[in-house]
Short mmCIF file of C-alpha atoms in Angstrom, two decimals:
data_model
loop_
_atom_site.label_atom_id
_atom_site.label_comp_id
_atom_site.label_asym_id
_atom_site.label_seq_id
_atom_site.Cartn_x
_atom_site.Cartn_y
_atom_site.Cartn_z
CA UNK A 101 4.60 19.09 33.03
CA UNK A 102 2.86 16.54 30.90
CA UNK A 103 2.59 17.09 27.20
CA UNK A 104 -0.43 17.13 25.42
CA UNK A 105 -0.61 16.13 21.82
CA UNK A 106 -4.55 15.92 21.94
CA UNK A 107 -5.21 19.53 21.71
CA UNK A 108 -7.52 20.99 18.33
CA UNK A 109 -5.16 23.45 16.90
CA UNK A 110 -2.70 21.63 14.18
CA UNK A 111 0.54 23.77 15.28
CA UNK A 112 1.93 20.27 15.81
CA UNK A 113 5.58 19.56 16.32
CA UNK A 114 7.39 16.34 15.40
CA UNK A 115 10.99 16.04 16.35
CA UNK A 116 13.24 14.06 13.16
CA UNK A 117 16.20 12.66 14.94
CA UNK A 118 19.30 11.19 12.97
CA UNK A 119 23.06 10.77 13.40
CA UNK A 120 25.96 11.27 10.94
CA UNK A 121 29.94 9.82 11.61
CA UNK A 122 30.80 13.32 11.00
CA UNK A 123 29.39 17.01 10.90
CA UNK A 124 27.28 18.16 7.83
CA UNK A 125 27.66 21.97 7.23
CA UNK A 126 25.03 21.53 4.52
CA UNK A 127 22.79 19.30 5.86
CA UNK A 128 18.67 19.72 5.38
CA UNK A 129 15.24 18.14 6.28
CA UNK A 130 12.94 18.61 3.61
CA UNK A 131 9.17 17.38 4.48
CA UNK A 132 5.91 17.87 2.02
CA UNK A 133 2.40 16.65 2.77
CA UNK A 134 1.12 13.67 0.79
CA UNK A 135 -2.03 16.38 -0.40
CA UNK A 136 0.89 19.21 -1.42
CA UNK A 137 -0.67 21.30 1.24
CA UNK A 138 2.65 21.54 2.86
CA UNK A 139 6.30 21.85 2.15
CA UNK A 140 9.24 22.68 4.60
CA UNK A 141 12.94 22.73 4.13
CA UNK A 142 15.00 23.00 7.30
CA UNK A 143 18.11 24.02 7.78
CA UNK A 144 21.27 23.56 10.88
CA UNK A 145 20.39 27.35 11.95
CA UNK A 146 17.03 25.17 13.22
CA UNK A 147 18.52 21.69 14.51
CA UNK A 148 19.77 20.80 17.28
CA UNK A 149 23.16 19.37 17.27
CA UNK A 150 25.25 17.20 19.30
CA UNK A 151 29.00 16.57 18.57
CA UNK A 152 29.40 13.34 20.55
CA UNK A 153 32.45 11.90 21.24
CA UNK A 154 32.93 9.25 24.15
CA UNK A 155 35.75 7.18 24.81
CA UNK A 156 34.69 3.70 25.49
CA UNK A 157 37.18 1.85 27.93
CA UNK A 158 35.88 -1.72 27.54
CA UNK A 159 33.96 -2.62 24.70
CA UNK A 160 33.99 -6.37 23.61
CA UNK A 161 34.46 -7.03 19.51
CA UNK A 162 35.22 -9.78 17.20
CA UNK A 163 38.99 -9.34 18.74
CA UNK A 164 38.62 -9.35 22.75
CA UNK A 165 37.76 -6.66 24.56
CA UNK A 166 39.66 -2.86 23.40
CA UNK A 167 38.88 0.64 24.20
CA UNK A 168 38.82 3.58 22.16
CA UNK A 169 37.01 6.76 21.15
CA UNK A 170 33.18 6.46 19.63
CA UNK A 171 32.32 10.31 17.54
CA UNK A 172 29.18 10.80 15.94
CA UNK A 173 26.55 14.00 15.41
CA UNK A 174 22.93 13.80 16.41
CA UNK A 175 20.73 16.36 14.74
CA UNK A 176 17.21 17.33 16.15
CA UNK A 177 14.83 19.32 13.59
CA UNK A 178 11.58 20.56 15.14
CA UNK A 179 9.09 20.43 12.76
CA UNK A 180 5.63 22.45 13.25
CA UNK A 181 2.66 23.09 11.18
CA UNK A 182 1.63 19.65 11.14
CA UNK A 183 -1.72 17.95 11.18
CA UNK A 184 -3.21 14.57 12.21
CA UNK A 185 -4.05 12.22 10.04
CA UNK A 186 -2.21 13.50 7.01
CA UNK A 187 0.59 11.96 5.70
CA UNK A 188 3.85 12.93 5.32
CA UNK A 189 7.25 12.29 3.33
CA UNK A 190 10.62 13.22 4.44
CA UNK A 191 13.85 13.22 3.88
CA UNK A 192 17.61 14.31 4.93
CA UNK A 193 19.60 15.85 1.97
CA UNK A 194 23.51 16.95 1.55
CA UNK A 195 25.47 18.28 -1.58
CA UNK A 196 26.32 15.00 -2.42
CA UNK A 197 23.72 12.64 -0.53
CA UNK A 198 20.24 12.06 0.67
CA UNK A 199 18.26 9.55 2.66
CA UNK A 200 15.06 8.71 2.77
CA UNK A 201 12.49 9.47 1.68
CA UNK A 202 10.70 8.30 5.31
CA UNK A 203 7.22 8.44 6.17
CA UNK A 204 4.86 10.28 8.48
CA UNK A 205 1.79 10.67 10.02
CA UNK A 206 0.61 11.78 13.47
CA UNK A 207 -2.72 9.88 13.70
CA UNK A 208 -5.62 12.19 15.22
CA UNK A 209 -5.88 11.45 19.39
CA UNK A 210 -9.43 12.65 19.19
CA UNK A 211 -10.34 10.01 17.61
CA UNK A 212 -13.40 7.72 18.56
CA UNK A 213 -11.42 4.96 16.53
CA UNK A 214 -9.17 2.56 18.28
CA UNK A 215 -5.74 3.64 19.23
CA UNK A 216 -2.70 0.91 19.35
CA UNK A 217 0.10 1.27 21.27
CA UNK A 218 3.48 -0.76 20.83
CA UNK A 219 5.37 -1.56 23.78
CA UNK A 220 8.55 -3.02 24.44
CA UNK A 221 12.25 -3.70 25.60
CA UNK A 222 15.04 -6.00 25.97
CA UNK A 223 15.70 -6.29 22.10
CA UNK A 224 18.59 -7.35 20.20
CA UNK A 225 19.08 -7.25 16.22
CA UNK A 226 20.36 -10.89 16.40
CA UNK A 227 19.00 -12.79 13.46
CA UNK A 228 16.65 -15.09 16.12
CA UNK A 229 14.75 -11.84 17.56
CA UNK A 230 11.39 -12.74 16.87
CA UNK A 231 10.03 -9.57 18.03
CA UNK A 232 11.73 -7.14 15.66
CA UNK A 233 11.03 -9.44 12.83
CA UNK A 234 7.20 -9.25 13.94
CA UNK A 235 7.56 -5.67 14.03
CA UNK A 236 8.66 -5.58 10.54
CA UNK A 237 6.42 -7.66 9.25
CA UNK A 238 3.68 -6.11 10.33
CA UNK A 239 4.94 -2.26 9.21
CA UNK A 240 5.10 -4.08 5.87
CA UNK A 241 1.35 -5.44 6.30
CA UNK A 242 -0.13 -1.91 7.51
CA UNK A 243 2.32 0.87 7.92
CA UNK A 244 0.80 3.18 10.22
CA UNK A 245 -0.59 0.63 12.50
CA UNK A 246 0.54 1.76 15.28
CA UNK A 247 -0.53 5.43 17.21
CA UNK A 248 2.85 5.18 19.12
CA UNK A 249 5.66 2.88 20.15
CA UNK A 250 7.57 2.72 23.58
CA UNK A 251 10.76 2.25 23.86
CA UNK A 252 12.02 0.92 27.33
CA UNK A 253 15.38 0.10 27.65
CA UNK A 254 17.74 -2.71 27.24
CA UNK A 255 18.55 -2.39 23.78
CA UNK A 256 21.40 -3.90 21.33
CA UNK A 257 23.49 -5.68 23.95
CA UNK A 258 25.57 -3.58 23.80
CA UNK A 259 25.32 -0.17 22.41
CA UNK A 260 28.69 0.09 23.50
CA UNK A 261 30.44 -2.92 22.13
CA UNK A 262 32.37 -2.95 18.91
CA UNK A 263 33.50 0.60 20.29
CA UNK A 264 30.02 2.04 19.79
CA UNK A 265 29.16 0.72 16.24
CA UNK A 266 26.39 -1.95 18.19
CA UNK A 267 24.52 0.95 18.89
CA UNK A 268 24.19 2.09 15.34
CA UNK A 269 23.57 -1.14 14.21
CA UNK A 270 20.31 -1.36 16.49
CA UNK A 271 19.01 2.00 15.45
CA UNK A 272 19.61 1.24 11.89
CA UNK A 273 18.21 -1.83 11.94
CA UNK A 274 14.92 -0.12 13.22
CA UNK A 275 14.78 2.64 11.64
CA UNK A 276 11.87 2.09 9.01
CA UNK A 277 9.55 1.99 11.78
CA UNK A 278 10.85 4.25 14.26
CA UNK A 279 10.90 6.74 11.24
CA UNK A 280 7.11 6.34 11.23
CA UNK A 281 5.61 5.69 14.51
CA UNK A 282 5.69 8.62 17.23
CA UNK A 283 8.67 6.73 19.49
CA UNK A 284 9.52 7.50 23.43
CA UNK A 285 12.68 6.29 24.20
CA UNK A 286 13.81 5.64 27.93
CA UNK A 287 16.72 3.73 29.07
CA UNK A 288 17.10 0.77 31.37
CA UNK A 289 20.23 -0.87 33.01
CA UNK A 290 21.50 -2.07 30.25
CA UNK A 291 22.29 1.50 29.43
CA UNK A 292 23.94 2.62 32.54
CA UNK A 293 27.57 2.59 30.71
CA UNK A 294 29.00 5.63 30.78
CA UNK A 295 26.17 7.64 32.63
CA UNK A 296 23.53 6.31 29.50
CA UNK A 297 25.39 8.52 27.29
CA UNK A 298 25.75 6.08 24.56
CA UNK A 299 21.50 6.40 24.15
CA UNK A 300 20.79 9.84 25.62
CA UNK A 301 22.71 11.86 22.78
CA UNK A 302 20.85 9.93 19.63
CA UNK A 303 17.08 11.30 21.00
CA UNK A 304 15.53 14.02 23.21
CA UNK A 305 11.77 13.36 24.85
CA UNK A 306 9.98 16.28 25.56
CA UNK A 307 11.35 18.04 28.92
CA UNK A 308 14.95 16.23 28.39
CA UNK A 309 16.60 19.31 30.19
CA UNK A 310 14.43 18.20 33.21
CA UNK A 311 14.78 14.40 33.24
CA UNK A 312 17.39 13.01 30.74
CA UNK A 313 14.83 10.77 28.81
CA UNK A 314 14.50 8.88 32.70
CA UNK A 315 11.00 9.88 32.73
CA UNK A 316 8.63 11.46 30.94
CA UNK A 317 5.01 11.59 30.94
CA UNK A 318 2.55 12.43 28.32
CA UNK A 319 -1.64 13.22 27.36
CA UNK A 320 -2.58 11.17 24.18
CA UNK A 321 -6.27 12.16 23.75
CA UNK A 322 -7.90 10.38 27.15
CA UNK A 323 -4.92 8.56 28.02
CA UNK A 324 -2.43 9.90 30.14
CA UNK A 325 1.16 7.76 30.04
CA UNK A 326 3.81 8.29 32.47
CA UNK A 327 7.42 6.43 31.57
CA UNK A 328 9.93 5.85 34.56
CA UNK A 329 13.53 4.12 34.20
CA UNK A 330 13.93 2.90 37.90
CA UNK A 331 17.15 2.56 37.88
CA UNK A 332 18.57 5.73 37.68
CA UNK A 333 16.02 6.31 40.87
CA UNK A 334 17.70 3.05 42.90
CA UNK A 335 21.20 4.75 41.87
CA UNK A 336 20.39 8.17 42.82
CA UNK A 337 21.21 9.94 46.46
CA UNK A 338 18.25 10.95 48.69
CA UNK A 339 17.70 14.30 47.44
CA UNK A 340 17.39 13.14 43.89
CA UNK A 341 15.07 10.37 44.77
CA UNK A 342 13.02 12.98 46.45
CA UNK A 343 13.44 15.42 43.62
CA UNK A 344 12.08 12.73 41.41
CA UNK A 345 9.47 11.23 43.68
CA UNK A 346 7.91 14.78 44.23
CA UNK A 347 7.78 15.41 39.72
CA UNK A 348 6.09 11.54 39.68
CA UNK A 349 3.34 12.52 42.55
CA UNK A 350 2.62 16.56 40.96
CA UNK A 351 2.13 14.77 37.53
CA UNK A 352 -0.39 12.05 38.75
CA UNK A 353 -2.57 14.92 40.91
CA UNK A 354 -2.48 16.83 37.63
CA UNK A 355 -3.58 13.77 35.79
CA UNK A 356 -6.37 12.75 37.54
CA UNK A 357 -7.75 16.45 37.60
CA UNK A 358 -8.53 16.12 33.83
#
């Protein structure tokens, strides 16, 4: 079940995630290689798309605590044809709009250089977070420093509050660097609310039918990761648990066969 990106053949797939307050019927990725060697354009026939719409029954703002309805639409291209170590530029286009352009590159895993991974969780977008001004600070310093970043849960406290617009706030607030380096996103507690729904629609890991984004694991070159929110396995009944303690033991025998 594990995915491996360290394989020779460059048929690689990148998945471009973004949301929109309301459905595009002309909305397209366009992506060209840095050399000219490539060019896409992508169209909704290809996406994946998620009308959300949630209604949020305590959500804490500016004015006390009020409920309402949160609506937004998460688009998934799938992008293949790629190859390591070349750089990308990309961007989303409508009649009357466009954003980006964003940058990409999939560093090689086969590489004998060194690899750095950046891992973390429990982040705000407060003006004192010292970690996400690190982060951009260094992404200014050396863009694609980073092979990929982990996302773990326990993010913009609360993706729910100010009926939903905290959570786009976060994402925004990242998004130059979570444009660019591979991300895996899992949730935590924090993200419980409304059965994690309020994270879950904005990205898809690999095997999301399967797990939900509540654990995934994955083959970077020689390195095998395996990412595991425990709290949806303290919350679950017995045969889940089971269900999910039987995928974590399969994947680690398969692991250490390599």
């Amino acid at each position: 079940n594990s995915q491996d990106i360290s394989n020779e053949n460059t048929k690689i797939l990148a998945n471009i995630v973004w949301q929109t307050k309301k459905f595009c019927q002309d909305i397209q990725v366009e992506i060209t290689s840095s050399d000219g060697s490539f060019h896409g354009i992508y169209n909704q026939t290809s996406f994946y798309i998620d009308n959300f719409t949630q209604f949020i029954p305590e959500s804490w703002t500016d004015h006390g605590i009020v409920s309402g309805n949160y609506s937004s639409v998460s688009y998934t291209a799938y992008i293949e044809g790629l190859e390591f170590d070349k750089e990308y530029s990309y961007k989303v286009i409508t009649n009357d709009s466009e954003v980006g352009p964003f940058s990409l590159k999939l560093p090689d895993p086969n590489s004998s250089g060194q690899q750095r991974y950046l891992i973390y969780a429990d982040v705000d977008t407060n003006l004192g977070n010292h970690s996400l001004n690190a982060f951009s600070e260094i992404f200014q310093r050396e863009k694609y420093v980073f092979t990929a970043q982990f996302i773990l849960g326990d993010i913009g406290y609360e993706l729910y509050d100010e009926l939903g617009l905290r959570g786009e706030y976060f994402f925004n607030t990242i998004q130059n660097y979570s444009t660019t380096w591979p991300l895996i996103l899992t949730p935590g507690n924090h993200e419980t609310y409304l059965n994690y729904s309020l994270m879950n629609f904005r990205t898809r890991n690999p095997l999301f039918n399967q797990t939900q984004n509540h654990y995934i694991s994955i083959n970077i070159g020689k390195v095998h990761f395996l990412v595991f929110n425990y709290d949806i396995y303290s919350g679950a009944d017995l045969e889940h648990q089971n269900s999910i303690l039987n995928w974590l033991e399969d994947d680690l025998i398969k692991a250490n066969q390599v």
